[in-house]
Short mmCIF file of C-alpha atoms and ligand atoms in Angstrom, two decimals:
data_model
loop_
_atom_site.label_atom_id
_atom_site.label_comp_id
_atom_site.label_asym_id
_atom_site.label_seq_id
_atom_site.Cartn_x
_atom_site.Cartn_y
_atom_site.Cartn_z
CA UNK L 1 88.34 125.19 71.36
CA UNK L 2 92.09 124.66 71.18
CA UNK L 3 94.04 125.92 74.12
CA UNK L 4 96.05 129.12 73.70
CA UNK L 5 99.71 128.88 73.07
CA UNK L 6 101.90 130.03 76.01
CA UNK L 7 105.14 131.32 74.60
CA UNK L 8 105.89 134.53 76.43
CA UNK L 9 104.77 136.42 79.55
CA UNK L 10 102.35 138.42 77.39
CA UNK L 11 100.33 135.25 76.76
CA UNK L 12 99.44 135.04 80.42
CA UNK L 13 96.07 136.14 81.72
CA UNK L 14 97.63 137.98 84.66
CA UNK L 15 99.21 140.30 81.99
CA UNK L 16 95.90 140.88 80.21
CA UNK L 17 95.63 137.90 77.79
CA UNK L 18 92.38 135.86 77.71
CA UNK L 19 92.33 132.88 80.18
CA UNK L 20 93.57 129.59 78.96
CA UNK L 21 90.27 127.87 80.01
CA UNK L 22 86.82 129.36 79.60
CA UNK L 23 85.45 127.06 82.24
CA UNK L 24 87.12 126.64 85.68
CA UNK L 25 89.50 123.63 85.83
CA UNK L 26 89.07 122.22 89.32
CA UNK L 27 91.39 120.14 91.44
CA UNK L 28 88.55 118.06 92.64
CA UNK L 29 86.53 117.24 89.56
CA UNK L 30 84.79 113.92 90.25
CA UNK L 31 85.87 110.76 88.37
CA UNK L 32 82.70 109.15 87.02
CA UNK L 33 83.08 105.47 86.09
CA UNK L 34 80.49 103.63 84.15
CA UNK L 35 77.57 106.06 83.94
CA UNK L 36 75.17 103.49 82.35
CA UNK L 37 75.84 100.88 85.05
CA UNK L 38 75.27 103.59 87.71
CA UNK L 39 72.00 104.73 86.08
CA UNK L 40 70.77 101.04 85.73
CA UNK L 41 71.52 100.57 89.44
CA UNK L 42 69.59 103.72 90.36
CA UNK L 43 66.59 102.40 88.40
CA UNK L 44 66.90 99.15 90.24
CA UNK L 45 67.02 100.91 93.65
CA UNK L 46 63.87 102.94 92.69
CA UNK L 47 62.01 99.75 91.56
CA UNK L 48 63.11 98.00 94.63
CA UNK L 49 61.98 100.86 96.89
CA UNK L 50 64.83 100.35 99.29
CA UNK L 51 66.78 103.59 99.54
CA UNK L 52 68.86 103.37 102.73
CA UNK L 53 69.33 101.55 106.07
CA UNK L 54 71.87 98.86 105.16
CA UNK L 55 70.21 98.03 101.78
CA UNK L 56 71.40 95.30 99.41
CA UNK L 57 73.58 97.83 97.37
CA UNK L 58 75.43 98.91 100.57
CA UNK L 59 75.88 95.31 101.52
CA UNK L 60 77.34 94.45 98.13
CA UNK L 61 79.52 97.58 98.26
CA UNK L 62 80.90 96.54 101.68
CA UNK L 63 81.70 93.09 100.46
CA UNK L 64 83.40 94.27 97.29
CA UNK L 65 85.45 96.93 99.16
CA UNK L 66 86.51 94.43 101.86
CA UNK L 67 87.58 91.92 99.23
CA UNK L 68 89.36 94.61 97.16
CA UNK L 69 91.42 95.64 100.23
CA UNK L 70 91.85 92.18 101.66
CA UNK L 71 90.35 93.20 105.00
CA UNK L 72 87.73 91.43 107.08
CA UNK L 73 85.24 94.16 107.59
CA UNK L 74 84.16 97.28 105.64
CA UNK L 75 81.59 99.42 107.53
CA UNK L 76 80.20 101.87 104.97
CA UNK L 77 79.27 105.33 106.25
CA UNK L 78 77.66 108.59 105.04
CA UNK L 79 81.00 110.43 104.78
CA UNK L 80 84.62 110.19 105.93
CA UNK L 81 84.20 112.66 108.85
CA UNK L 82 81.34 110.75 110.54
CA UNK L 83 83.35 107.56 109.90
CA UNK L 84 86.29 109.08 111.77
CA UNK L 85 84.04 110.23 114.59
CA UNK L 86 82.45 106.82 114.96
CA UNK L 87 85.81 105.04 114.82
CA UNK L 88 87.30 107.41 117.46
CA UNK L 89 84.24 106.76 119.71
CA UNK L 90 84.22 103.04 119.11
CA UNK L 91 87.89 102.84 120.10
CA UNK L 92 87.12 104.81 123.28
CA UNK L 93 89.75 107.44 122.73
CA UNK L 94 89.58 110.24 125.33
CA UNK L 95 91.91 112.99 126.70
CA UNK L 96 94.49 113.74 124.08
CA UNK L 97 95.06 112.19 120.64
CA UNK L 98 98.12 112.91 118.50
CA UNK L 99 97.55 113.94 114.93
CA UNK L 100 99.33 115.88 112.21
CA UNK L 101 98.36 119.42 111.71
CA UNK L 102 99.16 119.04 108.03
CA UNK L 103 95.96 117.31 107.01
CA UNK L 104 92.38 118.24 106.07
CA UNK L 105 90.78 119.87 109.11
CA UNK L 106 88.19 116.98 109.45
CA UNK L 107 90.89 114.86 111.08
CA UNK L 108 91.28 117.29 113.98
CA UNK L 109 87.55 118.29 114.14
CA UNK L 110 86.48 114.65 114.44
CA UNK L 111 88.39 114.65 117.78
CA UNK L 112 87.47 118.04 119.08
CA UNK L 113 83.78 117.55 118.26
CA UNK L 114 83.81 114.74 120.80
CA UNK L 115 85.60 116.59 123.53
CA UNK L 116 89.08 115.16 122.80
CA UNK L 117 92.05 117.43 122.40
CA UNK L 118 93.92 117.03 119.10
CA UNK L 119 97.63 117.40 119.84
CA UNK L 120 99.48 118.30 116.68
CA UNK L 121 102.82 116.68 115.91
CA UNK L 122 105.22 117.76 113.23
CA UNK L 123 105.85 116.04 109.92
CA UNK L 124 108.65 114.74 107.76
CA UNK L 125 109.11 117.42 105.06
CA UNK L 126 109.97 114.83 102.48
CA UNK L 127 106.88 112.67 102.85
CA UNK L 128 104.41 115.20 104.50
CA UNK L 129 103.51 112.41 106.92
CA UNK L 130 103.88 112.30 110.70
CA UNK L 131 107.47 112.25 111.95
CA UNK L 132 107.68 109.41 114.56
CA UNK L 133 110.20 111.37 116.67
CA UNK L 134 107.88 114.34 116.80
CA UNK L 135 104.98 112.03 117.86
CA UNK L 136 107.09 110.75 120.73
CA UNK L 137 107.68 114.31 121.88
CA UNK L 138 103.96 115.02 122.14
CA UNK L 139 103.00 112.10 124.43
CA UNK L 140 101.67 113.07 127.82
CA UNK L 141 99.89 111.11 130.62
CA UNK L 142 96.62 112.20 128.95
CA UNK L 143 97.43 110.67 125.48
CA UNK L 144 95.25 107.71 124.55
CA UNK L 145 95.85 107.41 120.83
CA UNK L 146 97.53 108.43 117.65
CA UNK L 147 95.78 109.04 114.28
CA UNK L 148 98.20 108.69 111.35
CA UNK L 149 97.10 110.22 108.12
CA UNK L 150 98.28 108.68 104.80
CA UNK L 151 98.60 112.05 103.23
CA UNK L 152 98.39 112.30 99.35
CA UNK L 153 97.86 108.48 99.52
CA UNK L 154 101.40 107.86 100.71
CA UNK L 155 101.25 105.51 103.76
CA UNK L 156 102.35 107.02 107.08
CA UNK L 157 105.26 105.31 108.71
CA UNK L 158 103.05 102.55 109.97
CA UNK L 159 105.64 100.32 111.65
CA UNK L 160 107.29 103.16 113.64
CA UNK L 161 103.90 104.48 114.74
CA UNK L 162 102.72 101.03 115.83
CA UNK L 163 106.00 100.54 117.78
CA UNK L 164 105.39 103.84 119.61
CA UNK L 165 101.71 102.95 120.32
CA UNK L 166 102.70 99.52 121.68
CA UNK L 167 105.43 100.93 123.80
CA UNK L 168 103.10 103.57 125.45
CA UNK L 169 99.88 101.52 125.44
CA UNK L 170 98.19 103.85 122.93
CA UNK L 171 95.62 103.07 120.27
CA UNK L 172 96.68 103.66 116.74
CA UNK L 173 94.24 104.27 113.90
CA UNK L 174 94.57 105.79 110.45
CA UNK L 175 92.90 108.47 108.45
CA UNK L 176 93.13 106.85 105.02
CA UNK L 177 90.92 109.38 103.36
CA UNK L 178 93.45 109.83 100.51
CA UNK L 179 94.75 106.26 100.38
CA UNK L 180 92.14 104.07 98.67
CA UNK L 181 94.24 101.94 96.33
CA UNK L 182 97.52 102.58 98.17
CA UNK L 183 99.91 100.05 99.64
CA UNK L 184 102.42 99.85 102.48
CA UNK L 185 105.16 97.25 102.13
CA UNK L 186 103.14 95.75 99.27
CA UNK L 187 99.94 95.25 101.39
CA UNK L 188 96.85 97.28 100.69
CA UNK L 189 96.19 100.15 103.09
CA UNK L 190 93.03 99.32 105.02
CA UNK L 191 94.01 96.72 107.56
CA UNK L 192 96.69 98.60 109.56
CA UNK L 193 96.30 99.87 113.11
CA UNK L 194 93.06 99.27 115.11
CA UNK L 195 91.21 100.49 111.97
CA UNK L 196 91.47 102.71 108.94
CA UNK L 197 89.01 105.40 107.77
CA UNK L 198 88.43 106.14 104.11
CA UNK L 199 86.65 109.15 102.51
CA UNK L 200 84.80 108.54 99.24
CA UNK L 201 83.91 112.17 98.79
CA UNK L 202 83.26 113.29 95.26
CA UNK L 203 86.66 114.96 95.09
CA UNK L 204 88.50 111.71 95.85
CA UNK L 205 90.14 109.36 93.30
CA UNK L 206 87.46 106.84 94.19
CA UNK L 207 84.06 108.38 95.05
CA UNK L 208 80.56 107.47 96.12
CA UNK L 209 79.44 111.11 95.75
CA UNK L 210 79.46 111.46 99.58
CA UNK L 211 80.61 108.51 101.56
CA UNK L 212 83.23 106.89 103.69
CA UNK L 213 84.07 103.63 105.39
CA UNK L 214 85.91 102.15 108.34
CA UNK L 215 87.91 98.94 107.61
CA UNK L 216 89.21 96.68 110.22
CA UNK L 217 90.02 92.98 110.96
CA UNK L 218 88.54 93.37 114.45
CA UNK L 219 85.03 91.64 114.58
CA UNK L 220 83.99 93.28 117.80
CA UNK L 221 84.97 96.78 116.69
CA UNK L 222 83.12 96.27 113.33
CA UNK L 223 80.01 95.18 115.15
CA UNK L 224 80.11 98.20 117.57
CA UNK L 225 80.52 100.54 114.60
CA UNK L 226 77.57 99.00 112.73
CA UNK L 227 75.42 99.64 115.80
CA UNK L 228 76.72 103.16 116.20
CA UNK L 229 76.07 104.20 112.63
CA UNK L 230 72.39 103.16 113.00
CA UNK L 231 71.42 104.78 116.41
CA UNK L 232 72.47 101.72 118.24
CA UNK L 233 69.50 99.60 116.90
CA UNK L 234 69.81 95.84 116.89
CA UNK L 235 66.50 94.79 115.26
CA UNK L 236 63.24 96.54 115.63
CA UNK L 237 62.59 98.52 118.84
CA UNK L 238 65.79 97.33 120.45
CA UNK L 239 68.45 99.94 121.07
CA UNK L 240 71.48 98.45 122.81
CA UNK L 241 74.18 101.18 122.15
CA UNK L 242 74.53 104.97 121.89
CA UNK L 243 74.58 105.91 118.28
CA UNK L 244 74.10 108.33 115.48
CA UNK L 245 73.06 108.30 111.87
CA UNK L 246 76.17 107.46 109.81
CA UNK L 247 74.51 105.26 107.19
CA UNK L 248 75.45 105.28 103.49
CA UNK L 249 72.50 105.47 101.13
CA UNK L 250 71.87 102.96 98.32
CA UNK L 251 72.46 105.52 95.51
CA UNK L 252 75.98 106.25 96.91
CA UNK L 253 76.79 102.51 97.13
CA UNK L 254 75.63 102.20 93.42
CA UNK L 255 78.04 105.00 92.49
CA UNK L 256 80.76 103.27 94.41
CA UNK L 257 80.11 99.91 92.58
CA UNK L 258 80.29 101.65 89.20
CA UNK L 259 83.46 103.45 90.12
CA UNK L 260 85.14 100.34 91.61
CA UNK L 261 84.78 98.65 88.25
CA UNK L 262 86.48 101.70 86.67
CA UNK L 263 89.08 102.22 89.36
CA UNK L 264 91.98 100.57 87.53
CA UNK L 265 91.34 102.89 84.57
CA UNK L 266 91.10 105.96 86.81
CA UNK L 267 94.45 105.05 88.49
CA UNK L 268 96.06 104.65 84.99
CA UNK L 269 94.85 108.06 83.91
CA UNK L 270 96.08 109.72 87.07
CA UNK L 271 99.41 108.01 86.90
CA UNK L 272 99.88 109.05 83.29
CA UNK L 273 98.97 112.55 84.07
CA UNK L 274 101.36 112.59 87.00
CA UNK L 275 104.26 111.49 84.76
CA UNK L 276 103.25 114.10 82.14
CA UNK L 277 103.35 116.80 84.84
CA UNK L 278 106.71 115.59 85.94
CA UNK L 279 108.23 115.75 82.49
CA UNK L 280 106.64 119.15 81.77
CA UNK L 281 107.82 120.75 84.96
CA UNK L 282 111.31 119.47 85.00
CA UNK L 283 114.19 121.92 85.50
CA UNK L 284 112.32 124.85 86.88
CA UNK L 285 114.69 126.22 89.56
CA UNK L 286 113.21 126.07 93.07
CA UNK L 287 110.21 124.10 92.01
CA UNK L 288 109.72 120.32 92.34
CA UNK L 289 106.95 117.74 92.12
CA UNK L 290 106.39 115.57 95.19
CA UNK L 291 107.11 111.97 94.18
CA UNK L 292 105.64 108.69 95.30
CA UNK L 293 107.48 105.53 96.15
CA UNK L 294 107.69 103.44 92.88
CA UNK L 295 107.63 100.30 94.91
CA UNK L 296 104.21 101.02 96.48
CA UNK L 297 100.70 101.44 94.93
CA UNK L 298 99.26 104.98 94.95
CA UNK L 299 96.28 106.32 93.02
CA UNK L 300 98.44 109.35 91.96
CA UNK L 301 95.45 111.48 92.54
CA UNK L 302 97.28 114.35 94.06
CA UNK L 303 99.75 116.37 92.02
CA UNK L 304 101.63 118.29 94.67
CA UNK L 305 104.28 120.84 93.71
CA UNK L 306 106.54 122.63 96.15
CA UNK L 307 107.83 126.14 95.58
CA UNK L 308 111.05 126.82 97.47
CA UNK L 309 112.31 130.23 98.53
CA UNK L 310 114.92 130.29 95.80
CA UNK L 311 112.18 130.01 93.10
CA UNK L 312 111.85 133.19 90.95
CA UNK L 313 108.11 133.39 91.82
CA UNK L 314 106.43 132.89 95.15
CA UNK L 315 103.89 130.12 95.70
CA UNK L 316 101.08 132.72 95.88
CA UNK L 317 102.31 134.41 92.63
CA UNK L 318 102.07 131.06 90.85
CA UNK L 319 98.55 130.42 92.38
CA UNK L 320 97.44 133.90 91.18
CA UNK L 321 98.75 133.31 87.67
CA UNK L 322 96.91 129.95 87.54
CA UNK L 323 93.66 131.28 88.90
CA UNK L 324 93.69 134.10 86.30
CA UNK L 325 93.81 131.33 83.69
CA UNK L 326 90.72 129.63 85.33
CA UNK L 327 92.96 126.87 86.71
CA UNK L 328 91.84 126.62 90.29
CA UNK L 329 94.96 125.18 91.87
CA UNK L 330 94.76 124.78 95.67
CA UNK L 331 96.99 125.38 98.66
CA UNK L 332 95.80 122.28 100.52
CA UNK L 333 96.08 122.23 103.63
CA UNK L 334 97.38 125.78 104.22
CA UNK L 335 97.74 127.24 106.84
CA UNK L 336 97.73 123.92 108.84
CA UNK L 337 95.03 122.85 111.32
CA UNK L 338 96.88 124.55 114.29
CA UNK L 339 96.36 127.89 112.58
CA UNK L 340 92.62 127.30 112.01
CA UNK L 341 89.89 127.83 114.54
CA UNK L 342 89.34 126.91 117.24
CA UNK L 343 92.90 125.53 117.49
CA UNK L 344 94.62 128.81 116.75
CA UNK L 345 93.01 130.45 119.82
CA UNK L 346 93.15 127.37 122.00
CA UNK L 347 96.79 126.58 121.44
CA UNK L 348 98.42 129.76 120.19
CA UNK L 349 102.01 128.63 120.61
CA UNK L 350 101.66 125.18 118.91
CA UNK L 351 103.48 126.54 115.83
CA UNK L 352 106.74 126.56 117.84
CA UNK L 353 106.61 122.78 117.77
CA UNK L 354 105.64 122.53 114.04
CA UNK L 355 108.60 123.98 112.20
CA UNK L 356 108.35 121.55 109.24
CA UNK L 357 104.56 121.75 109.03
CA UNK L 358 104.74 125.53 108.72
CA UNK L 359 107.49 125.43 106.13
CA UNK L 360 105.63 122.90 104.04
CA UNK L 361 102.35 124.81 104.36
CA UNK L 362 104.00 127.91 102.77
CA UNK L 363 105.22 125.99 99.61
CA UNK L 364 102.53 123.60 98.46
CA UNK L 365 100.35 123.94 95.40
CA UNK L 366 97.98 121.07 94.35
CA UNK L 367 97.31 120.93 90.60
CA UNK L 368 94.25 119.47 88.75
CA UNK L 369 94.29 115.75 88.05
CA UNK L 370 91.76 113.05 87.26
CA UNK L 371 89.83 111.74 84.30
CA UNK L 372 88.55 115.26 83.29
CA UNK L 373 92.02 116.69 82.80
CA UNK L 374 93.18 116.03 79.19
CA UNK L 375 96.91 115.72 78.31
CA UNK L 376 97.03 119.07 76.46
CA UNK L 377 95.73 120.81 79.56
CA UNK L 378 98.79 119.47 81.52
CA UNK L 379 101.09 120.99 78.89
CA UNK L 380 99.25 124.30 79.18
CA UNK L 381 99.21 124.32 82.93
CA UNK L 382 102.89 123.44 83.14
CA UNK L 383 103.78 126.19 80.53
CA UNK L 384 101.93 128.72 82.70
CA UNK L 385 103.73 127.61 85.85
CA UNK L 386 107.07 127.82 84.00
CA UNK L 387 106.43 131.28 82.66
CA UNK L 388 105.08 132.51 85.98
CA UNK L 389 108.45 131.45 87.45
N1 T4K O 401 90.52 113.36 106.28
C1 T4K O 401 91.19 113.80 105.19
C2 T4K O 401 92.68 113.73 105.18
C3 T4K O 401 90.57 114.40 104.13
O1 T4K O 401 91.19 114.88 103.11
C4 T4K O 401 89.08 114.54 104.22
C5 T4K O 401 88.32 115.15 103.13
C6 T4K O 401 88.47 113.93 105.35
C7 T4K O 401 89.17 113.34 106.35
C8 T4K O 401 86.98 114.02 105.44
O2 T4K O 401 86.26 113.20 104.52
P1 T4K O 401 84.76 113.60 104.10
O3 T4K O 401 83.93 113.81 105.30
O4 T4K O 401 84.85 114.87 103.17
O5 T4K O 401 84.27 112.44 103.25
C9 T4K O 401 87.56 118.89 99.76
C10 T4K O 401 86.56 117.80 100.17
O6 T4K O 401 85.29 118.30 100.49
C11 T4K O 401 87.02 116.89 101.27
O7 T4K O 401 86.32 115.71 101.14
C12 T4K O 401 88.46 116.55 101.13
N2 T4K O 401 89.04 115.77 102.24
C13 T4K O 401 89.32 117.74 100.91
C14 T4K O 401 90.76 117.38 100.66
O8 T4K O 401 88.91 118.42 99.78
P2 T4K O 401 87.23 121.37 99.76
O9 T4K O 401 86.80 122.39 100.68
O10 T4K O 401 88.38 121.66 98.87
O11 T4K O 401 86.00 120.95 98.78
P3 T4K O 401 85.31 121.71 97.60
O12 T4K O 401 83.90 121.54 97.73
O13 T4K O 401 85.89 123.07 97.42
O14 T4K O 401 85.83 120.83 96.33
C15 T4K O 401 87.04 121.02 95.64
C16 T4K O 401 86.78 121.42 94.21
O15 T4K O 401 86.23 120.31 93.55
C17 T4K O 401 85.75 122.53 94.06
O16 T4K O 401 86.40 123.76 93.87
C18 T4K O 401 84.93 122.11 92.82
C19 T4K O 401 85.22 120.70 92.52
N3 T4K O 401 84.06 119.82 92.71
C20 T4K O 401 83.63 119.62 93.93
C21 T4K O 401 82.47 118.72 94.08
C22 T4K O 401 81.95 118.47 95.50
C23 T4K O 401 83.39 119.42 91.56
O17 T4K O 401 83.87 119.70 90.43
N4 T4K O 401 82.34 118.59 91.74
C24 T4K O 401 81.82 118.25 92.87
O18 T4K O 401 80.85 117.54 93.08
O19 T4K O 401 87.33 119.99 100.48
#
């Protein structure tokens, strides 16, 4: 069915017109690479009767990912959150760890879940990543580490954070959940800090349905994490380390392999869509699209717009107009981790230190992107945003 024309305010669903889309248009619709290749692999897995526990598909997946990123070790996991927890534990972080509040709540939860206090530091409003000066301000005698997040796939200020970590004897690791395919100073994200943690959740640019991985050049750390993800087993009946169940299953690795072959195409579609949004949204007073550094690689998965106070519509007005059209735009990561439980009750005054985080949280909208968003949908979405303003 052709999309409705959006010419005047009476064409908007919030004003009684039919919605632009009869099915919900999600922000996180999965990219599915080569379906036939995936189904062939699943057949093979079933024939092989090896479904999990470091099977051949997972081993191939780990080798391919490590080669793709140019890193020594890729330790595949069942999801990004468990991967974060295992990495944090393997690095022996304790006490307090500095993180941004402007991230998905898994970053903070992975610490708190293990009895570590997440200490929230403010961000740079232009990049949405940790502000190194703010990180310095949050260091106390109890601080043992920093987790930088490469938000929206843009690398955190890695060199500055590493310098702070070195100066204060802290461990630096990265939550690279958004940053598969990104670069920093031309080098692939994946080998910075002590380790980097990826999420391959269905909603990510590159997905294994559920999944994640920790990548590192550190042999000993990789070996420890391999033990930890499999209850600490080293061979039959021989447990030599505390552990949990963090294993990736074979079917997820098969999805990852099929999607890795298609990843260049996925990035190309995302990037084209991103440019189309930029062109279509240009010139709306008080509204801008967050850009990425042209000199660095980025999957362009996240289309992030910012609605300033001088825009004719509020952020929430625009979200309401989009939702009425069945366009399920998101306010990621509103209201910020520090205003979510348990952190809101535990540290009720943290917001005083997070001026930029709070300002950014009030103005962000994330729009749909990915291989299931056709070009004409971008025109329609942008026309709706323009009219809502
Ligand atoms: N660190 C960071 C910085 C992260 O962003 C994340 C995850 C993590 C760590 C933890 O990694 P994982 O443990 O998740 O591997 C979603 C994802 O669940 C989450 O993975 C992601 N970040 C976060 C940014 O977004 P929700 O609550 O928005 O998910 P959900 O289920 O509402 O999905 C979004 C939309 O996508 C849905 O409205 C419908 C659509 N969708 C979703 C799925 C799962 C589909 O169309 N098909 C699907 O299969 O958190």
